[in-house]
Amino acid sequence: MSGKEALLEVDGLKKHFKVNQGWIASLMESFGSGEPDYVHAVDGVSFELREGETLGLAGESGCGKTTTGMSLVKLHEPTAGDIIYDDQRLSEATDAEIKKFRQNAQMIFQDPFESLNPRMTVYDTVAEPLRIHDIPNETARVQRALEFAELLPAEHYFDQYPHELSGGQRQRVAIARALVLDPDFIVADEPVSMLDVSLRAGVLSLLDRMTDEFGLSVVYISHDLSLLRHMCDRLAIMYMGKIVEKGPTDQIIENPQHPYTQALINAVPVPDPGVGRDRVELQGEVGDVIDIPTGCRFKNRCSEYIGDVCDQVVPPLEQKTEFEQDVACHLYESAAGYDPYEEMSGSPSAAETGDGAESTPADD
Amino acid sequence: MAQEEQSSRSIYTDLDDGGSDEEIDKWQRTFRLWRETLREHWGMLTDELSVKLSMLTVAGFMLIAIFAPFIATHQPLQRQYQGEAGIIIEDWAEPSLLGADTEYLLGTTAEGFDIFSQLIYGTRAALLVGLVAAIFTAGIGTLVGLVAGYYGGKVDDALMRIVDFLYGMPLLPTVIVLVAVLGPDLWNIILALIVLQWRSTARVIRSQSLSLRERPFVKAAEVAGAGDWHIISRHLAPNVLPMTFLYGSFGIAWAILAEAGISFIGLGDPNTVSWGTMLQASRAYSALSFGAWWWFVPPGICIGLLVISGFLIGRGYEEITNPKLQ
Ligand SMILES: Nc1ncnc2c1ncn2[C@@H]1O[C@H](COP(=O)(O)OP(=O)(O)OP(=O)(O)O)[C@@H](O)[C@H]1O
Ligand code: SF4
Ligand SMILES: [Mg+2]
């Protein structure tokens, strides 16, 4: 492909959360009536993160971006699927291999006011990962990391507590903490969305330098496509826990193919003063993430809906014949020759041959 | 780690060749930070007049407890004289403070004990009960709360069932049973108070830990590879500690009050003088109907002063527990 090696491979990752039902429902469940409900936060995503690249994860609120990001750094145990790092399946990794992975996978969180321990100084916060991994030269490394994060002079910040810092400074401390172990990749979950607009550019240029000077791979999570366009080499667009379109950034922004991506790009961001960030608003409601609908998850909002095939068959994310990016939509012809109509239970061809009942179930 | 450093770029490469000798002295630094935090808390705490007065009161009682043998004029459990009927003295000595011509500042009890000396020695029992019970209830409650809140799931369920069970145990019947089984000793009363009191601290600390462990700074530590104990001790404990102190200071007041109540109904340790046992004795000998108010009023005032001081200090500390730091 681009000639770069894959650093991390995500293979059919799923993460479902049990719905908290309250005690009456759980009592009924323990008496055998009714199954527990699950939120299908991430429902089968596969992608690779290449060495030195920045991959953008985009999509509306609740589509599973954060859950995917947290799974990448092993904050969640996947419900199904696996992550392959350094030719090693993490589900089969030994403790020592997990420790090595922990040293190389870091995360920057959305809310800088929540991501630093209020009772720990800047120095202790940044030094903590070094202590956990018994890495020498603590002071020099902490100082170097803070200097890289443009907190100068670094010594001045050593004994400060988070409440003495501004949001931008806090996020810089969080970045220094993520970089102090010299990781291979970082998941940045909306790192500037909670910051004052005037502070964003500074932190963004810092993140840019981070990829240049460390040769880091970054998974950049955001719903702000204009920002992702500026930051990312490749994009993956998520909808209800699945990737619907994935490919080079320019291709996706300039030539979106999936109806959902098209809607996202055409939507005007509306300022949302309550959250302090812009929200993208689309027509219609996001579908039910507990009772997943059959067929395409976007069908209720899709302007291109083409009938029963959309209603019954889950469109796989695959290479199409006409363009470079991968798309999960029945509008386009599969490059591999996959025919979704063969899987329709009620299709005339299936009914005629009499094996409609045996066709593969559409839902994975 | 060294094995892949060659291939990937790093701003730390030069640091790995040859150690630097400018490491910060960890202990010195930790000590200094602790001192600063304590000084800041102390400043906030003593900002209020009521807290300052309460602290002086408690400090005063502490001095009295420590120097009790020098302050007391008599042995608290030594009969000063015998009545004709043997043990009971019908006419007790009136307080010299009120102008009576006796050597007893607050007079004597019907049993012939010096009330002033009993009051002084009673301070020891009150502070002992208060401090020991409070330290243990706060300590056990915090530990259980942290473990339950951090691990959640089955561990949490099991520990919280124990707490629920303890919530079903009423104070007096439990103490009666424990004292009946173990004997009416001051330490057994303290034990009973601890058993009954850690539950509320555990509950509060648990709910704090539950929400703390979902906070991103805990997630960040997890991502960095921190183990369970590391997260509990470095990230959860320092953030629940103010709550522990708060419950501890309320615990002192509660334990003193409970001990007085237990002694008052006659379950106290007969070999220890406490304000509660003094009240109980005054009631047993109907001091009220004889108008001997100097027997029961002083211990009552002492209990009130100490308990109110404890609550006021706790209240003052409560303001520190929701600071701008959160
Ligand atoms: N720990 C959890 N327990 C239960 N449900 C969860 C949990 N975490 C996330 N979810 C649910 O999973 C879905 C996906 O959440 P996620 O946070 O990954 O979305 P997101 O794309 O990051 O959204 P946003 O843009 O608002 O941050 C949501 O419906 C959310 O309510
Ligand atoms: S598969 Fe059908 S419903 Fe889904 S996006 Fe494509 S056209 Fe729309
Ligand atoms: Mg999110």
XYZ file of C-alpha atoms and ligand atoms in Angstrom:
730
model
C 0.000 0.000 0.000
C 1.843 3.099 1.154
C 4.919 0.988 1.788
C 4.746 1.573 5.502
C 4.570 -1.324 7.879
C 1.509 -1.862 10.030
C 2.291 -1.173 13.682
C -1.037 -2.216 15.041
C -3.761 -4.295 13.538
C -7.316 -4.306 14.787
C -9.181 -7.426 13.825
C -12.965 -7.541 14.141
C -12.969 -5.678 17.444
C -16.242 -5.689 19.378
C -17.039 -4.115 22.699
C -20.502 -4.527 24.174
C -21.576 -3.069 27.503
C -24.243 -4.664 29.626
C -27.043 -2.198 30.133
C -27.527 -1.202 33.721
C -31.142 -2.171 34.222
C -31.825 -1.466 37.852
C -32.575 -4.119 40.399
C -36.089 -5.142 39.253
C -34.875 -6.095 35.817
C -31.814 -7.880 37.154
C -34.027 -9.733 39.606
C -36.272 -10.845 36.749
C -33.210 -11.841 34.817
C -31.973 -14.004 37.651
C -35.353 -15.745 37.642
C -34.777 -16.593 34.042
C -37.179 -14.217 32.333
C -35.546 -11.978 29.811
C -32.002 -11.660 28.519
C -29.689 -8.853 29.581
C -29.456 -5.995 27.087
C -26.170 -4.879 25.622
C -25.037 -1.576 24.181
C -23.195 -2.451 20.984
C -20.687 0.387 21.460
C -18.152 -1.072 19.037
C -19.470 -3.816 16.840
C -16.813 -5.316 14.628
C -14.216 -2.839 13.428
C -11.020 -3.738 11.610
C -8.226 -1.401 10.584
C -4.502 -1.072 10.739
C -2.351 1.685 12.118
C 0.819 2.126 10.116
C 4.153 3.275 11.439
C 4.362 7.043 11.612
C 0.889 7.731 10.307
C -1.969 9.655 11.836
C -5.293 7.894 11.525
C -8.461 9.868 12.132
C -11.581 8.349 13.716
C -14.674 10.422 13.019
C -18.397 10.124 13.548
C -21.301 11.504 15.528
C -21.486 11.430 19.296
C -21.991 7.934 20.651
C -20.791 6.075 17.576
C -18.068 4.322 19.570
C -14.958 6.397 18.904
C -13.842 6.637 22.516
C -14.624 2.989 23.167
C -12.505 2.006 20.156
C -9.671 4.250 21.336
C -9.809 2.877 24.873
C -9.768 -0.669 23.554
C -6.630 0.154 21.564
C -4.737 0.973 24.751
C -6.303 -1.966 26.610
C -8.557 0.055 28.864
C -11.321 -2.293 27.760
C -11.178 -6.029 27.373
C -12.669 -6.683 23.917
C -15.937 -8.629 23.789
C -14.714 -10.229 20.576
C -11.945 -9.688 18.069
C -8.333 -8.917 18.777
C -5.545 -6.381 18.536
C -2.257 -7.433 17.012
C 0.789 -5.443 18.072
C 4.291 -6.352 16.971
C 3.024 -9.666 15.497
C 1.541 -10.537 18.858
C -2.141 -11.121 19.521
C -2.829 -9.215 22.725
C -5.411 -11.765 23.831
C -2.638 -14.362 23.956
C 0.115 -12.107 25.249
C 2.091 -12.922 28.390
C 2.379 -10.459 31.275
C 5.806 -9.325 30.094
C 4.456 -8.669 26.606
C 1.537 -6.706 28.039
C 3.993 -4.649 30.075
C 5.946 -3.885 26.931
C 2.723 -2.966 25.154
C 1.759 -0.667 28.032
C 5.067 1.115 27.613
C 4.376 1.726 23.951
C 0.681 2.596 23.945
C -0.441 5.853 25.496
C -3.588 7.924 25.509
C -4.450 11.608 25.742
C -7.906 12.254 27.116
C -10.548 14.747 26.172
C -11.001 16.597 29.430
C -7.787 18.136 30.772
C -9.566 19.010 34.000
C -10.264 15.361 34.702
C -7.165 13.681 33.343
C -4.720 14.905 36.001
C -4.847 13.780 39.611
C -5.741 16.930 41.605
C -3.490 15.850 44.460
C -0.377 15.158 42.408
C 2.177 17.692 41.262
C 3.134 18.088 37.621
C 6.471 16.408 38.291
C 4.916 13.368 39.948
C 2.276 13.070 37.256
C 4.822 13.012 34.453
C 7.301 10.855 36.384
C 4.710 8.231 37.312
C 4.984 6.128 34.113
C 8.787 6.107 34.491
C 8.484 4.833 38.044
C 6.027 2.138 37.045
C 8.437 0.866 34.395
C 11.617 1.429 36.426
C 13.207 3.693 33.876
C 16.332 5.570 35.001
C 17.163 9.262 34.585
C 13.771 10.268 35.882
C 14.420 13.963 36.406
C 16.118 14.500 33.066
C 13.380 12.702 31.192
C 10.582 14.557 32.943
C 12.323 17.809 32.192
C 12.802 16.875 28.535
C 9.155 15.846 28.170
C 7.883 19.064 29.736
C 10.186 21.113 27.552
C 8.915 19.286 24.506
C 5.379 20.139 25.592
C 6.491 23.763 25.703
C 6.057 24.174 29.427
C 9.045 26.416 29.987
C 10.988 26.637 32.160
C 10.165 23.059 33.148
C 11.412 23.433 36.745
C 8.881 26.143 37.287
C 6.061 23.611 36.771
C 7.551 20.741 38.804
C 5.750 21.541 42.045
C 2.549 22.984 40.656
C -0.777 21.299 41.183
C -3.349 20.976 38.379
C -5.633 23.611 39.887
C -2.863 26.146 39.432
C -2.742 25.501 35.670
C -4.913 26.585 32.768
C -6.713 24.063 30.560
C -4.096 24.401 27.838
C -1.259 23.885 30.307
C -2.987 20.854 31.745
C -3.373 19.297 28.339
C 0.329 19.918 27.743
C 1.122 18.107 30.982
C -1.061 15.223 29.808
C 0.859 15.179 26.524
C 4.190 15.204 28.382
C 2.987 12.282 30.483
C 2.026 10.359 27.363
C 5.394 11.044 25.719
C 7.706 10.456 28.650
C 7.843 6.701 28.016
C 8.772 7.225 24.385
C 5.786 5.226 23.088
C 5.138 3.819 19.617
C 1.621 5.104 19.329
C -0.795 7.428 21.025
C -4.570 7.596 21.036
C -5.645 11.232 21.220
C -9.333 11.436 22.123
C -10.621 14.879 21.121
C -7.561 16.474 22.743
C -8.548 20.057 21.998
C -12.347 19.977 22.025
C -12.589 21.119 25.655
C -9.989 23.844 25.251
C -10.572 27.470 24.657
C -10.516 28.173 20.920
C -7.545 30.493 21.335
C -5.495 27.683 22.911
C -6.311 25.014 20.354
C -3.807 25.979 17.694
C -0.913 25.752 20.131
C -1.824 22.269 21.324
C -2.515 21.119 17.763
C 0.872 22.237 16.534
C 2.373 20.408 19.500
C 0.587 17.218 18.436
C 1.887 17.792 14.912
C 5.465 18.124 16.157
C 4.943 14.993 18.215
C 4.434 12.873 15.109
C 7.358 14.525 13.344
C 9.951 14.385 16.082
C 9.021 11.090 17.705
C 7.974 9.257 14.562
C 4.827 8.324 16.482
C 1.714 6.734 15.098
C -1.399 8.516 16.290
C -5.052 7.616 16.368
C -6.787 10.961 16.378
C -10.404 10.898 17.519
C -12.643 13.818 16.660
C -15.932 14.675 15.055
C -14.424 17.792 13.536
C -13.670 16.807 9.967
C -11.879 20.041 9.081
C -9.485 19.427 11.944
C -8.982 15.796 10.961
C -8.329 16.815 7.397
C -5.466 18.955 8.613
C -4.038 16.339 11.015
C -4.558 12.935 9.428
C -3.103 10.759 6.700
C -6.051 8.405 6.640
C -9.593 8.552 7.978
C -12.105 6.015 9.222
C -15.716 7.145 9.527
C -17.754 5.340 12.176
C -21.485 4.922 12.499
C -23.174 2.965 15.310
C -20.090 0.988 16.209
C -18.996 0.133 12.682
C -16.647 1.720 10.178
C -18.626 2.787 7.114
C -15.836 4.358 5.095
C -12.072 4.190 5.364
C -9.267 5.533 3.193
C -6.837 8.368 2.476
C -7.977 11.667 3.987
C -8.111 13.627 0.722
C -10.149 10.936 -0.997
C -12.718 10.857 1.766
C -13.039 14.588 2.268
C -13.107 15.524 -1.406
C -14.838 12.509 -2.779
C -16.951 10.883 -0.059
C -18.866 7.818 -1.222
C -20.891 6.489 1.708
C -24.171 8.393 2.113
C -23.368 8.912 5.786
C -19.958 10.417 5.062
C -21.548 12.657 2.473
C -24.113 13.833 4.991
C -21.406 14.471 7.595
C -19.323 16.528 5.219
C -22.284 18.529 3.999
C -23.619 19.183 7.465
C -22.916 22.612 8.854
C -21.345 22.513 12.284
C -23.577 24.297 14.776
C -21.918 26.012 17.711
C -22.898 24.354 20.942
C -22.198 26.795 23.763
C -23.095 24.266 26.453
C -20.348 21.864 25.479
C -17.951 24.486 24.268
C -17.508 22.814 20.933
C -19.216 22.563 17.598
C -21.647 19.760 17.032
C -22.523 18.267 13.714
C -26.229 17.827 13.276
C -27.740 15.474 10.796
C -31.322 14.753 9.902
C -33.025 11.994 11.836
C -32.139 10.000 14.929
C -29.221 7.655 15.418
C -30.578 4.100 15.484
C -30.974 1.920 18.560
C -27.564 0.672 19.721
C -29.175 -1.939 21.966
C -31.575 -3.588 19.495
C -29.429 -3.370 16.419
C -31.599 -3.090 13.281
C -31.228 -5.650 10.512
C -29.326 -4.806 7.365
C -27.610 -1.459 7.004
C -27.512 0.555 10.254
C -27.883 3.798 8.369
C -31.000 2.757 6.497
C -33.485 4.953 8.397
C -31.586 8.115 7.628
C -30.174 7.210 4.237
C -31.176 9.360 1.285
C -30.035 6.713 -1.176
C -31.965 3.805 0.322
C -32.373 1.202 -2.408
C -34.891 -1.175 -0.954
C -34.866 -4.620 0.617
C -31.173 -5.254 0.205
C -30.430 -2.335 2.519
C -33.108 -3.553 4.927
C -31.880 -7.124 5.120
C -28.201 -7.450 4.325
C -25.407 -5.912 6.399
C -23.115 -4.131 3.951
C -19.525 -5.266 4.571
C -16.669 -2.739 4.573
C -14.821 -3.639 1.401
C -12.868 -2.429 -1.581
C -15.152 -1.191 -4.360
C -14.456 -1.099 -8.054
C -14.835 2.632 -8.704
C -12.648 4.375 -6.098
C -9.743 4.015 -3.734
C -11.365 4.016 -0.292
C -13.214 1.133 1.364
C -16.961 1.649 1.791
C -19.727 -0.314 3.518
C -22.709 0.367 1.234
C -24.697 -1.605 -1.295
C -24.710 1.248 -3.823
C -21.313 0.290 -5.153
C -20.016 -2.801 -6.777
C -17.687 -4.967 -4.734
C -14.180 -5.282 -6.108
C -14.072 -8.860 -4.878
C -17.320 -9.736 -6.635
C -19.444 -10.046 -3.503
C -23.171 -9.974 -4.292
C -25.412 -8.914 -1.404
C -28.588 -9.963 -3.247
C -27.585 -13.586 -2.837
C -28.032 -13.232 0.891
C -31.553 -11.847 0.865
C -33.932 -14.288 2.478
C -36.950 -13.206 0.484
C -35.238 -12.678 -2.830
C -36.884 -14.224 -5.869
C -33.786 -16.123 -6.878
C -33.404 -17.615 -3.431
C -37.091 -18.536 -3.263
C -36.967 -20.204 -6.675
C -34.032 -22.415 -5.849
C -35.677 -23.270 -2.534
C -32.671 -22.691 -0.263
C -33.742 -19.351 1.114
C -33.953 -20.673 4.656
C -30.388 -21.896 4.595
C -28.826 -18.670 3.467
C -26.233 -17.193 5.800
C -27.755 -14.977 8.449
C -27.175 -11.364 7.659
C -26.282 -10.304 11.152
C -22.775 -11.014 12.343
C 13.544 0.006 26.278
C 16.797 -0.308 24.475
C 15.942 -2.953 21.889
C 14.063 -0.742 19.444
C 15.581 2.589 20.173
C 17.785 2.490 17.074
C 14.920 2.267 14.638
C 12.519 4.863 16.029
C 13.284 8.498 16.611
C 13.401 9.726 20.157
C 14.227 12.888 22.025
C 15.622 10.847 24.897
C 18.355 8.921 23.044
C 21.220 10.850 24.566
C 19.821 10.400 28.082
C 20.229 6.665 27.933
C 23.997 6.836 27.524
C 25.431 7.531 30.930
C 23.270 8.391 33.914
C 22.760 11.951 34.970
C 23.462 12.824 38.546
C 20.882 15.513 38.966
C 18.135 13.233 40.263
C 15.804 15.005 42.617
C 15.968 13.699 46.166
C 12.648 11.885 46.348
C 12.210 11.747 50.103
C 13.142 15.311 50.667
C 10.709 16.385 47.977
C 7.847 14.214 49.241
C 8.425 15.505 52.757
C 8.383 19.101 51.585
C 5.157 18.608 49.578
C 3.436 16.982 52.536
C 4.477 19.791 54.800
C 3.108 22.357 52.384
C -0.214 20.533 52.057
C -0.579 20.172 55.803
C 0.251 23.815 56.379
C -2.317 24.840 53.781
C -5.006 22.651 55.381
C -4.114 23.897 58.820
C -4.434 27.451 57.594
C -7.855 26.812 56.097
C -9.001 24.939 59.191
C -7.963 27.546 61.743
C -9.411 30.303 59.653
C -12.688 30.060 61.512
C -13.084 31.210 65.099
C -15.349 28.338 66.164
C -12.809 25.803 64.887
C -10.000 27.614 66.654
C -11.902 27.591 69.965
C -12.801 23.923 69.521
C -9.179 23.051 68.939
C -8.147 24.922 72.059
C -10.815 23.032 74.009
C -9.624 19.673 72.734
C -6.008 20.628 73.375
C -6.979 21.645 76.905
C -8.669 18.306 77.555
C -5.625 16.540 76.156
C -3.329 18.342 78.557
C -5.656 17.486 81.418
C -5.638 13.827 80.371
C -1.855 13.702 80.140
C -1.214 15.460 83.434
C -4.200 13.956 85.280
C -2.117 12.543 88.176
C -0.711 16.016 88.878
C -3.999 17.859 88.608
C -6.209 15.467 90.541
C -6.251 16.093 94.233
C -7.198 12.551 95.226
C -7.280 9.035 93.859
C -10.501 8.858 91.836
C -11.529 5.425 93.078
C -10.419 5.736 96.673
C -13.039 6.201 99.344
C -12.348 9.339 101.285
C -14.214 8.132 104.362
C -16.521 5.335 105.414
C -20.089 5.836 106.528
C -21.570 4.083 109.510
C -23.594 1.672 107.416
C -20.384 0.453 105.820
C -20.295 1.429 102.194
C -22.968 3.979 101.703
C -22.424 7.471 102.991
C -25.651 9.301 103.532
C -24.212 12.733 103.933
C -21.689 13.516 101.245
C -19.204 16.331 101.404
C -20.244 19.556 99.718
C -17.920 21.320 97.293
C -15.383 23.693 98.777
C -15.811 25.753 95.627
C -19.231 26.715 96.902
C -17.771 27.748 100.196
C -18.194 24.503 102.079
C -15.560 23.776 104.639
C -14.150 20.594 103.047
C -11.003 19.615 101.224
C -12.979 18.513 98.149
C -13.193 21.043 95.307
C -16.400 19.591 93.895
C -17.362 17.612 96.923
C -17.601 13.841 97.090
C -19.970 11.287 95.683
C -22.348 9.263 97.784
C -19.744 6.513 97.658
C -17.119 8.831 99.082
C -15.119 9.492 95.918
C -13.670 12.907 95.115
C -15.729 14.300 92.244
C -13.069 16.684 90.957
C -10.497 13.910 90.682
C -13.024 11.667 88.968
C -13.728 14.391 86.467
C -10.014 14.808 85.712
C -9.414 11.089 85.285
C -12.610 10.753 83.287
C -10.964 12.907 80.606
C -8.514 10.077 80.018
C -11.265 7.552 79.394
C -13.165 9.917 77.105
C -10.153 10.751 74.939
C -8.985 7.140 74.879
C -12.377 5.919 73.708
C -12.754 8.777 71.237
C -9.333 8.553 69.640
C -8.920 4.791 69.497
C -12.426 4.174 68.222
C -12.151 6.983 65.653
C -8.745 5.903 64.322
C -9.879 2.328 63.880
C -13.295 3.100 62.418
C -11.829 5.589 59.951
C -8.951 3.240 59.087
C -11.017 0.092 58.607
C -13.814 1.948 56.867
C -11.427 3.631 54.447
C -9.601 0.430 53.613
C -12.809 -1.529 53.052
C -14.345 1.333 51.067
C -11.301 1.659 48.816
C -11.122 -2.060 48.100
C -14.864 -2.386 47.494
C -15.023 0.692 45.292
C -11.908 -0.104 43.296
C -12.524 -3.766 42.590
C -16.304 -3.521 42.324
C -18.242 -6.622 41.274
C -18.203 -9.596 43.640
C -15.693 -8.089 46.093
C -17.882 -5.021 46.376
C -21.032 -7.121 46.763
C -19.521 -9.231 49.536
C -18.131 -6.277 51.501
C -21.289 -4.236 51.135
C -23.429 -7.153 52.344
C -21.348 -7.130 55.535
C -21.926 -3.395 55.837
C -25.660 -3.851 55.280
C -25.694 -6.546 57.932
C -23.970 -4.198 60.396
C -26.474 -1.485 59.598
C -29.110 -3.883 60.866
C -27.406 -4.087 64.270
C -28.703 -1.595 66.841
C -26.190 0.009 69.204
C -27.344 -0.978 72.663
C -28.343 -4.614 72.168
C -25.062 -5.235 70.370
C -23.060 -3.668 73.157
C -25.042 -5.584 75.774
C -24.301 -8.860 74.018
C -20.613 -8.062 73.476
C -20.112 -6.844 77.025
C -21.987 -9.865 78.361
C -19.748 -12.193 76.380
C -16.419 -10.410 76.794
C -16.906 -8.671 80.123
C -17.536 -4.990 80.986
C -14.099 -3.709 80.113
C -13.397 -0.297 78.538
C -11.561 -2.003 75.656
C -14.556 -4.217 74.947
C -16.754 -1.156 74.729
C -14.251 0.407 72.308
C -14.300 -2.810 70.289
C -18.097 -2.743 70.119
C -18.038 0.879 68.967
C -15.502 0.096 66.229
C -17.507 -2.885 65.009
C -20.616 -0.732 64.740
C -19.037 2.437 63.424
C -16.770 1.600 60.463
C -19.794 0.837 58.303
C -20.704 4.451 57.556
C -17.129 5.439 56.681
C -16.861 2.381 54.435
C -20.016 3.327 52.596
C -18.998 6.899 51.897
C -15.441 6.021 50.891
C -16.744 3.253 48.636
C -19.006 5.551 46.685
C -16.167 8.060 46.330
C -13.796 5.356 45.092
C -16.397 4.069 42.654
C -16.576 7.424 40.938
C -12.849 8.158 41.269
C -11.860 4.967 39.532
C -13.773 6.008 36.416
C -12.013 9.363 36.261
C -9.580 9.820 33.367
C -6.551 10.312 35.613
C -7.031 6.790 36.919
C -7.434 5.564 33.345
C -4.211 7.348 32.437
C -2.380 5.534 35.230
C -3.855 2.262 34.000
C -2.648 2.987 30.491
C 0.821 3.657 31.891
C 0.744 0.157 33.379
C -0.040 0.906 37.030
C -1.116 -2.062 39.132
C -4.101 -2.242 41.473
C -2.202 -1.335 44.596
C -0.460 1.553 42.879
C -3.770 3.036 41.780
C -5.418 2.523 45.159
C -2.550 4.041 47.128
C -1.478 6.866 44.814
C -4.671 7.908 43.110
C -7.667 6.854 45.176
C -6.383 7.141 48.754
C -5.055 10.728 48.579
C -8.360 11.834 47.113
C -10.529 10.163 49.763
C -8.253 11.077 52.679
C -10.036 14.362 53.520
C -13.257 12.364 53.813
C -11.477 9.903 56.105
C -10.385 12.744 58.368
C -13.866 14.191 58.342
C -15.434 10.907 59.395
C -12.639 10.410 61.892
C -13.340 13.695 63.662
C -17.077 13.030 63.739
C -16.195 9.542 64.962
C -14.395 10.932 68.013
C -17.467 12.844 69.085
C -19.782 9.952 68.377
C -17.658 7.439 70.297
C -17.418 9.677 73.367
C -21.157 10.175 73.336
C -21.812 6.464 72.848
C -19.454 5.474 75.658
C -21.179 7.931 77.985
C -24.543 6.467 77.014
C -23.398 2.901 77.523
C -21.884 3.710 80.909
C -24.948 5.657 81.923
C -27.211 2.645 81.541
C -24.824 0.660 83.686
C -22.832 -1.301 81.129
C -19.640 0.639 81.725
C -16.347 -0.608 83.059
C -16.665 -0.487 86.879
C -12.891 -0.259 87.249
C -12.474 2.841 85.101
C -13.741 6.310 85.876
C -15.455 7.922 82.945
C -17.904 10.773 82.692
C -20.550 8.242 81.765
C -19.982 6.117 84.868
C -20.097 9.295 87.002
C -23.499 10.145 85.559
C -24.682 6.615 86.094
C -23.591 6.642 89.747
C -25.251 10.003 90.372
C -28.468 8.616 88.985
C -28.190 5.394 91.008
C -27.881 7.432 94.188
C -30.605 9.903 93.153
C -28.243 12.878 93.304
C -30.889 14.984 91.604
C -33.463 14.543 94.329
C -30.860 15.402 96.974
C -30.015 18.572 95.049
C -26.384 17.479 94.624
C -26.098 18.949 91.166
C -22.298 19.283 91.412
C -22.147 15.526 90.988
C -23.756 15.277 87.560
C -23.486 18.761 86.033
C -19.660 18.878 85.636
C -19.359 15.573 83.711
C -22.328 16.632 81.594
C -20.624 19.891 80.685
C -17.378 18.100 79.878
C -19.117 15.619 77.568
C -20.941 18.460 75.853
C -17.807 20.564 75.383
C -15.721 17.750 73.939
C -18.461 16.407 71.677
C -19.384 19.832 70.326
C -15.703 20.619 69.729
C -15.307 17.372 67.792
C -18.320 18.166 65.600
C -17.196 21.737 64.988
C -13.730 20.629 63.911
C -15.365 18.074 61.631
C -17.610 20.750 60.170
C -14.631 22.991 59.555
C -12.822 20.165 57.843
C -15.833 19.479 55.684
C -15.134 22.720 53.875
C -11.669 21.514 52.989
C -13.043 18.311 51.529
C -14.777 20.144 48.685
C -12.111 22.627 47.708
C -11.230 24.068 44.357
C -8.754 21.182 44.150
C -11.516 18.844 43.102
N -18.523 2.052 30.255
C -19.663 2.054 29.550
N -20.762 1.393 29.985
C -21.902 1.381 29.277
N -22.070 1.989 28.098
C -21.026 2.673 27.593
C -19.775 2.739 28.287
N -18.920 3.492 27.541
C -19.604 3.866 26.455
N -20.872 3.381 26.467
C -21.884 3.565 25.424
O -21.299 3.163 24.214
C -21.674 4.026 23.156
C -20.440 4.578 22.494
O -19.794 5.446 23.384
P -18.453 6.217 23.044
O -18.075 6.973 24.261
O -17.457 5.253 22.522
O -18.901 7.223 21.888
P -18.102 8.411 21.211
O -18.113 8.141 19.762
O -16.781 8.583 21.854
O -19.026 9.647 21.523
P -18.650 11.161 21.867
O -18.398 11.852 20.573
O -19.869 11.677 22.565
O -17.443 11.129 22.762
C -22.556 5.089 23.766
O -23.891 4.722 23.513
C -22.249 5.011 25.242
O -23.397 5.347 25.979
S -26.477 0.250 2.218
Fe -28.338 1.193 1.601
S -29.143 2.186 3.387
Fe -27.019 1.699 3.824
S -25.949 3.507 3.228
Fe -25.881 2.222 1.449
S -27.690 2.849 0.288
Fe -27.929 3.714 2.348
Mg -15.874 10.161 23.020
